[in-house]
XYZ file of N, CA and C in Angstrom:
588
model
N 3.077 36.317 56.095
C 3.513 34.978 56.476
C 2.345 33.998 56.456
N 1.206 34.410 57.020
C 0.032 33.531 57.054
C -0.410 33.192 55.647
N -0.343 34.176 54.746
C -0.748 33.956 53.362
C 0.169 32.910 52.717
N 1.476 33.012 52.992
C 2.422 32.053 52.437
C 2.191 30.649 52.987
N 1.822 30.533 54.289
C 1.530 29.225 54.871
C 0.297 28.610 54.214
N -0.710 29.434 53.946
C -1.922 28.949 53.274
C -1.570 28.429 51.891
N -0.768 29.175 51.175
C -0.326 28.756 49.846
C 0.464 27.450 49.953
N 1.299 27.352 51.012
C 2.111 26.164 51.188
C 1.226 24.928 51.363
N 0.188 25.033 52.190
C -0.693 23.893 52.438
C -1.597 23.584 51.262
N -1.794 24.504 50.374
C -2.631 24.272 49.194
C -1.861 23.553 48.083
N -0.596 23.430 48.157
C 0.102 22.745 47.071
C 1.547 23.134 46.964
N 2.179 23.502 47.988
C 3.593 23.835 47.912
C 3.793 25.299 48.168
N 4.950 25.787 47.872
C 5.250 27.191 48.055
C 4.518 27.980 46.997
N 4.539 29.277 47.088
C 3.840 30.141 46.136
C 4.302 29.815 44.722
N 5.610 29.764 44.502
C 6.117 29.463 43.169
C 5.921 27.982 42.855
N 6.217 27.114 43.811
C 6.115 25.672 43.597
C 4.688 25.203 43.420
N 3.726 25.894 44.022
C 2.309 25.509 43.916
C 1.828 25.531 42.486
N 2.256 26.527 41.721
C 1.857 26.618 40.312
C 2.434 25.440 39.527
N 3.672 25.042 39.855
C 4.298 23.912 39.154
C 3.553 22.617 39.455
N 3.190 22.396 40.721
C 2.474 21.177 41.110
C 1.115 21.137 40.413
N 0.394 22.265 40.414
C -0.913 22.305 39.761
C -0.794 22.066 38.261
N 0.239 22.615 37.606
C 0.442 22.385 36.166
C 0.723 20.913 35.881
N 1.522 20.279 36.725
C 1.810 18.851 36.537
C 0.545 18.022 36.703
N -0.270 18.365 37.679
C -1.524 17.638 37.892
C -2.444 17.791 36.691
N -2.505 19.002 36.142
C -3.343 19.244 34.972
C -2.841 18.431 33.772
N -1.525 18.413 33.585
C -0.948 17.652 32.471
C -1.235 16.157 32.626
N -1.073 15.630 33.853
C -1.370 14.221 34.100
C -2.836 13.917 33.837
N -3.698 14.809 34.258
C -5.134 14.632 34.038
C -5.453 14.619 32.543
N -4.835 15.506 31.788
C -5.046 15.557 30.332
C -4.558 14.266 29.679
N -3.381 13.780 30.093
C -2.840 12.533 29.542
C -3.774 11.373 29.864
N -4.253 11.296 31.098
C -5.157 10.210 31.496
C -6.466 10.264 30.709
N -7.006 11.445 30.543
C -8.252 11.598 29.773
C -8.021 11.186 28.310
N -6.880 11.567 27.749
C -6.560 11.203 26.361
C -6.450 9.687 26.217
N -5.737 9.037 27.134
C -5.587 7.579 27.082
C -6.945 6.909 27.237
N -7.739 7.364 28.159
C -9.072 6.803 28.368
C -9.939 6.979 27.120
N -9.842 8.133 26.483
C -10.615 8.391 25.257
C -10.200 7.435 24.137
N -8.896 7.224 23.996
C -8.399 6.304 22.962
C -8.894 4.886 23.236
N -8.841 4.457 24.489
C -9.312 3.117 24.844
C -10.811 2.968 24.567
N -11.583 3.968 24.922
C -13.033 3.927 24.663
C -13.295 3.878 23.159
N -12.566 4.686 22.394
C -12.729 4.678 20.937
C -12.387 3.301 20.360
N -11.343 2.663 20.872
C -10.955 1.334 20.386
C -12.039 0.302 20.675
N -12.616 0.359 21.874
C -13.693 -0.575 22.227
C -14.914 -0.340 21.342
N -15.274 0.913 21.142
C -16.425 1.242 20.295
C -16.179 0.765 18.864
N -14.983 0.989 18.332
C -14.652 0.556 16.964
C -14.732 -0.964 16.845
N -14.202 -1.676 17.836
C -14.237 -3.137 17.810
C -15.672 -3.646 17.809
N -16.505 -3.069 18.662
C -17.917 -3.465 18.701
C -18.610 -3.157 17.374
N -18.347 -1.984 16.823
C -18.957 -1.583 15.549
C -18.525 -2.523 14.428
N -17.225 -2.850 14.367
C -16.712 -3.738 13.322
C -17.359 -5.111 13.408
N -17.474 -5.615 14.623
C -18.074 -6.932 14.812
C -19.539 -6.926 14.382
N -20.269 -5.895 14.781
C -21.689 -5.822 14.426
C -21.898 -5.627 12.930
N -21.113 -4.763 12.293
C -21.304 -4.520 10.860
C -20.844 -5.699 10.036
N -19.881 -6.473 10.521
C -19.473 -7.680 9.788
C -20.623 -8.665 9.754
N -21.337 -8.789 10.876
C -22.498 -9.676 10.905
C -23.586 -9.162 9.980
N -23.794 -7.834 9.956
C -24.814 -7.247 9.095
C -24.455 -7.405 7.626
N -23.147 -7.383 7.317
C -22.676 -7.457 5.948
C -23.003 -8.818 5.347
N -23.285 -9.791 6.187
C -23.654 -11.139 5.777
C -22.566 -11.805 4.956
N -21.953 -12.737 5.557
C -20.947 -13.529 4.871
C -21.657 -14.396 3.848
N -21.118 -14.447 2.633
C -21.690 -15.285 1.584
C -21.433 -16.735 1.971
N -22.497 -17.527 1.975
C -22.374 -18.917 2.415
C -23.116 -19.846 1.457
N -22.939 -21.131 1.654
C -23.596 -22.135 0.817
C -25.103 -21.898 0.823
N -25.702 -21.948 -0.365
C -27.135 -21.726 -0.511
C -27.484 -20.318 -0.966
N -26.531 -19.374 -0.846
C -26.760 -17.987 -1.275
C -26.518 -17.853 -2.775
N -27.160 -16.867 -3.382
C -26.821 -16.481 -4.756
C -25.500 -15.724 -4.678
N -24.588 -16.042 -5.562
C -23.289 -15.365 -5.578
C -23.477 -13.927 -6.049
N -23.028 -12.930 -5.265
C -23.147 -11.533 -5.691
C -22.410 -11.295 -7.007
N -23.049 -10.574 -7.916
C -22.446 -10.300 -9.210
C -21.345 -9.252 -9.067
N -20.383 -9.282 -9.957
C -19.313 -8.289 -9.989
C -18.726 -8.256 -11.383
N -17.989 -7.186 -11.666
C -17.263 -7.052 -12.927
C -15.826 -6.675 -12.586
N -14.878 -7.464 -13.092
C -13.455 -7.178 -12.906
C -12.730 -7.394 -14.232
N -11.559 -6.802 -14.336
C -10.764 -6.880 -15.567
C -9.611 -7.843 -15.383
N -9.348 -8.639 -16.437
C -8.253 -9.601 -16.362
C -6.934 -8.978 -16.830
N -5.899 -9.789 -16.885
C -4.561 -9.313 -17.227
C -4.417 -8.920 -18.695
N -5.400 -9.314 -19.523
C -5.396 -8.941 -20.944
C -6.305 -7.748 -21.228
N -6.892 -7.178 -20.180
C -7.764 -6.019 -20.340
C -9.213 -6.373 -20.635
N -9.566 -7.648 -20.612
C -10.946 -8.072 -20.858
C -11.720 -8.057 -19.547
N -13.000 -7.658 -19.635
C -13.827 -7.633 -18.432
C -14.552 -8.961 -18.271
N -14.729 -9.336 -17.018
C -15.432 -10.572 -16.671
C -16.533 -10.214 -15.675
N -17.766 -10.541 -16.055
C -18.923 -10.362 -15.170
C -19.330 -11.754 -14.711
N -19.448 -11.950 -13.418
C -19.775 -13.279 -12.904
C -21.065 -13.814 -13.524
N -22.064 -12.958 -13.671
C -23.359 -13.410 -14.200
C -23.263 -13.904 -15.648
N -22.216 -13.516 -16.375
C -22.021 -14.013 -17.743
C -21.692 -15.506 -17.767
N -21.311 -16.055 -16.626
C -20.955 -17.467 -16.541
C -22.139 -18.343 -16.123
N -23.334 -17.745 -16.040
C -24.514 -18.524 -15.660
C -24.675 -19.675 -16.651
N -24.999 -20.842 -16.153
C -25.088 -22.029 -16.986
C -23.819 -22.866 -16.921
N -22.763 -22.310 -16.304
C -21.505 -23.033 -16.117
C -21.191 -23.077 -14.622
N -20.402 -24.041 -14.232
C -19.899 -24.047 -12.868
C -18.739 -23.065 -12.787
N -18.642 -22.341 -11.675
C -17.546 -21.381 -11.509
C -16.784 -21.707 -10.224
N -15.490 -21.876 -10.387
C -14.550 -22.105 -9.299
C -13.949 -20.735 -9.005
N -14.543 -19.990 -8.058
C -14.176 -18.601 -7.777
C -13.154 -18.573 -6.646
N -11.913 -18.285 -7.010
C -10.800 -18.386 -6.071
C -10.228 -17.007 -5.757
N -10.190 -16.623 -4.468
C -9.571 -15.372 -4.005
C -8.177 -15.711 -3.500
N -7.172 -14.973 -3.980
C -5.789 -15.343 -3.690
C -4.851 -14.146 -3.717
N -3.594 -14.382 -3.292
C -2.536 -13.371 -3.346
C -1.211 -14.033 -3.685
N -0.316 -13.305 -4.322
C 0.978 -13.870 -4.723
C 1.850 -14.209 -3.513
N 1.646 -13.529 -2.396
C 2.433 -13.720 -1.178
C 1.961 -14.927 -0.368
N 0.802 -15.456 -0.721
C 0.127 -16.517 0.043
C 0.663 -17.884 -0.384
N 1.371 -18.575 0.504
C 1.993 -19.866 0.176
C 0.956 -20.941 -0.183
N -0.148 -21.102 0.566
C -1.143 -22.100 0.143
C -1.750 -21.762 -1.232
N -1.898 -20.457 -1.532
C -2.406 -20.044 -2.846
C -1.428 -20.498 -3.921
N -0.156 -20.243 -3.680
C 0.890 -20.595 -4.643
C 0.919 -22.096 -4.881
N 0.742 -22.865 -3.819
C 0.793 -24.318 -3.919
C -0.372 -24.877 -4.741
N -1.582 -24.289 -4.600
C -2.746 -24.850 -5.280
C -2.902 -24.380 -6.732
N -2.198 -23.335 -7.125
C -2.361 -22.808 -8.492
C -2.038 -23.832 -9.584
N -0.936 -24.583 -9.500
C -0.689 -25.595 -10.543
C -1.800 -26.660 -10.593
N -2.356 -27.017 -9.427
C -3.458 -27.987 -9.395
C -4.687 -27.411 -10.092
N -4.933 -26.137 -9.831
C -6.069 -25.474 -10.483
C -5.862 -25.441 -11.996
N -4.645 -25.144 -12.428
C -4.355 -25.106 -13.870
C -4.591 -26.471 -14.509
N -4.085 -27.528 -13.885
C -4.274 -28.881 -14.418
C -5.749 -29.233 -14.536
N -6.511 -28.925 -13.501
C -7.929 -29.282 -13.509
C -8.747 -28.362 -14.422
N -8.282 -27.149 -14.591
C -8.932 -26.242 -15.550
C -8.834 -26.844 -16.951
N -7.665 -27.362 -17.289
C -7.490 -27.989 -18.602
C -8.414 -29.201 -18.755
N -8.634 -29.936 -17.684
C -9.485 -31.127 -17.729
C -10.978 -30.788 -17.757
N -11.386 -29.673 -17.121
C -12.809 -29.386 -16.950
C -13.356 -28.238 -17.792
N -12.500 -27.431 -18.422
C -13.012 -26.246 -19.121
C -13.957 -26.608 -20.265
N -13.741 -27.745 -20.906
C -14.636 -28.169 -21.984
C -15.874 -28.894 -21.458
N -15.943 -29.049 -20.145
C -17.104 -29.696 -19.524
C -17.998 -28.668 -18.822
N -17.721 -27.391 -19.067
C -18.581 -26.349 -18.516
C -18.195 -25.832 -17.148
N -16.941 -26.014 -16.745
C -16.468 -25.482 -15.459
C -15.391 -24.437 -15.748
N -15.574 -23.245 -15.191
C -14.636 -22.146 -15.391
C -13.962 -21.788 -14.065
N -12.757 -21.285 -14.189
C -12.063 -20.734 -13.016
C -12.011 -19.226 -13.194
N -12.344 -18.505 -12.133
C -12.080 -17.074 -12.050
C -11.206 -16.893 -10.821
N -9.966 -16.536 -11.036
C -9.030 -16.333 -9.933
C -8.948 -14.836 -9.654
N -9.427 -14.433 -8.486
C -9.488 -13.013 -8.108
C -8.283 -12.671 -7.242
N -7.339 -11.930 -7.817
C -6.200 -11.467 -7.034
C -6.641 -10.258 -6.219
N -6.277 -10.265 -4.953
C -6.744 -9.237 -4.031
C -5.657 -8.203 -3.763
N -5.843 -6.991 -4.301
C -5.060 -5.823 -3.929
C -3.619 -5.728 -4.376
N -3.201 -6.492 -5.383
C -1.796 -6.431 -5.796
C -1.649 -5.775 -7.164
N -0.432 -5.393 -7.470
C -0.167 -4.687 -8.726
C -0.254 -5.641 -9.915
N -0.532 -5.072 -11.070
C -0.609 -5.851 -12.303
C 0.726 -6.542 -12.574
N 1.820 -5.847 -12.285
C 3.162 -6.393 -12.493
C 3.359 -7.674 -11.676
N 3.025 -7.632 -10.391
C 3.181 -8.802 -9.520
C 2.356 -9.976 -10.023
N 1.106 -9.683 -10.376
C 0.179 -10.737 -10.779
C 0.619 -11.351 -12.112
N 1.030 -10.513 -13.055
C 1.488 -11.030 -14.353
C 2.714 -11.918 -14.191
N 3.667 -11.499 -13.370
C 4.870 -12.317 -13.135
C 4.512 -13.667 -12.519
N 3.576 -13.654 -11.587
C 3.140 -14.893 -10.937
C 2.477 -15.816 -11.963
N 1.566 -15.268 -12.771
C 0.845 -16.059 -13.782
C 1.817 -16.651 -14.798
N 2.824 -15.868 -15.164
C 3.823 -16.337 -16.135
C 4.674 -17.455 -15.527
N 5.056 -17.291 -14.275
C 5.889 -18.282 -13.591
C 5.220 -19.656 -13.570
N 3.884 -19.685 -13.384
C 3.156 -20.947 -13.279
C 2.389 -21.312 -14.554
N 2.609 -20.542 -15.637
C 1.929 -20.797 -16.921
C 0.416 -20.954 -16.747
N -0.190 -19.994 -16.061
C -1.626 -20.062 -15.795
C -2.403 -19.546 -17.000
N -3.383 -20.332 -17.439
C -4.155 -19.948 -18.625
C -5.593 -19.558 -18.292
N -6.053 -19.845 -17.088
C -7.425 -19.467 -16.714
C -7.485 -17.965 -16.431
N -8.685 -17.366 -16.505
C -8.800 -15.919 -16.280
C -8.381 -15.514 -14.859
N -7.469 -14.564 -14.803
C -7.052 -13.977 -13.528
C -7.488 -12.520 -13.557
N -8.376 -12.170 -12.640
C -8.876 -10.791 -12.565
C -8.318 -10.135 -11.315
N -8.204 -8.820 -11.371
C -7.623 -8.078 -10.247
C -8.683 -7.281 -9.508
N -8.763 -7.501 -8.204
C -9.639 -6.738 -7.322
C -8.746 -5.746 -6.576
N -8.257 -4.736 -7.314
C -7.226 -3.845 -6.777
C -7.705 -3.028 -5.582
N -8.989 -2.666 -5.542
C -9.518 -1.886 -4.412
C -10.146 -2.774 -3.336
N -10.129 -4.087 -3.549
C -10.687 -5.082 -2.617
C -12.204 -4.970 -2.459
N -12.881 -4.359 -3.422
C -14.336 -4.206 -3.345
C -15.056 -5.550 -3.372
N -14.638 -6.427 -4.277
C -15.292 -7.734 -4.394
C -14.988 -8.566 -3.157
N -13.753 -8.504 -2.691
C -13.383 -9.225 -1.473
C -14.288 -8.813 -0.308
N -14.525 -7.498 -0.167
C -15.375 -7.018 0.924
C -16.832 -7.402 0.705
N -17.306 -7.361 -0.541
C -18.714 -7.701 -0.775
C -18.978 -9.182 -0.504
N -17.957 -10.011 -0.658
C -18.082 -11.437 -0.347
C -17.662 -11.735 1.097
N -17.190 -10.724 1.817
C -16.719 -10.874 3.202
C -15.657 -11.965 3.305
N -14.681 -11.901 2.392
C -13.598 -12.888 2.369
C -12.631 -12.593 3.506
N -12.295 -13.629 4.259
C -11.332 -13.488 5.347
C -9.966 -13.940 4.898
N -9.549 -15.132 5.335
C -8.207 -15.597 4.996
C -8.108 -16.003 3.525
N -6.896 -15.902 2.990
C -6.625 -16.380 1.635
C -5.818 -17.666 1.747
N -6.033 -18.609 0.843
C -7.031 -18.590 -0.220
C -8.426 -18.923 0.305
N -9.428 -18.370 -0.365
C -10.811 -18.760 -0.148
C -11.414 -19.019 -1.521
N -12.091 -20.136 -1.653
C -12.693 -20.517 -2.925
C -14.180 -20.744 -2.733
N -14.978 -20.143 -3.623
C -16.415 -20.381 -3.626
C -16.745 -21.244 -4.826
N -17.476 -22.309 -4.586
C -17.909 -23.206 -5.654
C -19.326 -22.787 -6.024
N -19.487 -22.345 -7.268
C -20.766 -21.790 -7.718
C -21.338 -22.694 -8.797
N -22.597 -23.144 -8.602
C -23.205 -24.048 -9.564
C -23.715 -23.290 -10.793
N -24.171 -23.988 -11.835
C -24.610 -23.316 -13.062
C -25.780 -22.339 -12.874
N -26.519 -22.457 -11.761
C -27.626 -21.533 -11.476
C -27.163 -20.284 -10.737
N -25.866 -20.182 -10.448
C -25.319 -19.013 -9.769
C -25.396 -19.089 -8.257
N -25.663 -20.276 -7.745
C -25.780 -20.466 -6.299
C -24.467 -20.998 -5.729
N -24.080 -20.479 -4.564
C -22.877 -20.957 -3.888
C -23.172 -22.330 -3.299
N -22.380 -23.315 -3.704
C -22.550 -24.685 -3.224
C -21.721 -24.911 -1.965
N -20.521 -24.366 -1.978
C -19.625 -24.534 -0.830
C -18.599 -23.408 -0.809
N -18.135 -23.076 0.406
C -17.061 -22.091 0.589
C -15.890 -22.817 1.247
N -14.727 -22.779 0.584
C -13.537 -23.475 1.069
C -12.537 -22.416 1.519
N -12.181 -22.442 2.814
C -11.299 -21.417 3.376
C -9.917 -21.974 3.682
N -9.357 -22.694 2.726
C -8.007 -23.246 2.909
C -7.454 -23.640 1.549
N -6.183 -23.959 1.528
C -5.564 -24.449 0.305
C -6.059 -25.856 0.004
N -5.900 -26.281 -1.256
C -6.402 -27.588 -1.679
C -5.328 -28.361 -2.417
N -5.404 -29.690 -2.321
C -4.537 -30.519 -3.139
C -5.255 -30.793 -4.466
N -4.565 -31.445 -5.391
C -5.133 -31.619 -6.734
C -6.393 -32.482 -6.730
N -6.409 -33.494 -5.912
C -7.578 -34.380 -5.834
C -8.809 -33.609 -5.353
N -8.611 -32.738 -4.393
C -9.716 -31.934 -3.864
C -10.221 -30.962 -4.916
N -9.307 -30.298 -5.633
C -9.709 -29.378 -6.703
C -10.552 -30.127 -7.734
N -10.105 -31.305 -8.132
C -10.833 -32.104 -9.125
C -12.221 -32.488 -8.619
N -12.324 -32.891 -7.355
C -13.627 -33.305 -6.824
C -14.591 -32.117 -6.745
N -14.083 -30.925 -6.412
C -14.938 -29.745 -6.363
C -15.398 -29.333 -7.756
N -14.519 -29.439 -8.750
C -14.913 -29.104 -10.111
C -15.972 -30.077 -10.618
N -15.829 -31.322 -10.248
C -16.834 -32.336 -10.614
C -18.177 -31.982 -9.962
N -18.129 -31.474 -8.744
C -19.337 -31.118 -8.001
C -20.144 -30.012 -8.690
N -19.467 -29.057 -9.319
C -20.170 -27.900 -9.924
C -20.338 -28.016 -11.429
N -19.945 -29.152 -11.980
C -20.060 -29.374 -13.429
C -21.535 -29.401 -13.813
N -21.910 -28.748 -14.928
C -23.320 -28.764 -15.345
C -23.781 -30.179 -15.703
């Protein structure tokens, strides 16, 4: 009887004590798991923030990082091959409404500036060739559209929201970074800015 009373005060009856202890262990495991997940999330957030700063966002005054991408016709485009020309480097997606709105303006100004030494390189980020071709056909786009299917170039430039456009002068230096959609007048003024 005394043994049973001791068991009772330690956590319930002899049979019930094991159940109470198992529940406590399970709760402790769940709490430790939740705490571990929360700690991992905080560590990941801190790491992401620090490495983004280390990755250095490309900004005005920087040399534009070189890259090679393939266009919809299978031709390769290396940014450094455009040295001596102004480059209107536009990162975009077919799902992006501001991107869609500015594309006809870019096409119009491309026709006006291409013979004056200003080129457009439109970098589609992460979409299928089918989607991009349909979009280009819908808007009758004639400037080079290259696909960054693995998002490598997007990450090397630390591109955030789409559309983002980098204005690159004939020396390969970034003159300005535009992180929003543009109207036709703005596109024209930026192309004039990077004209050789």
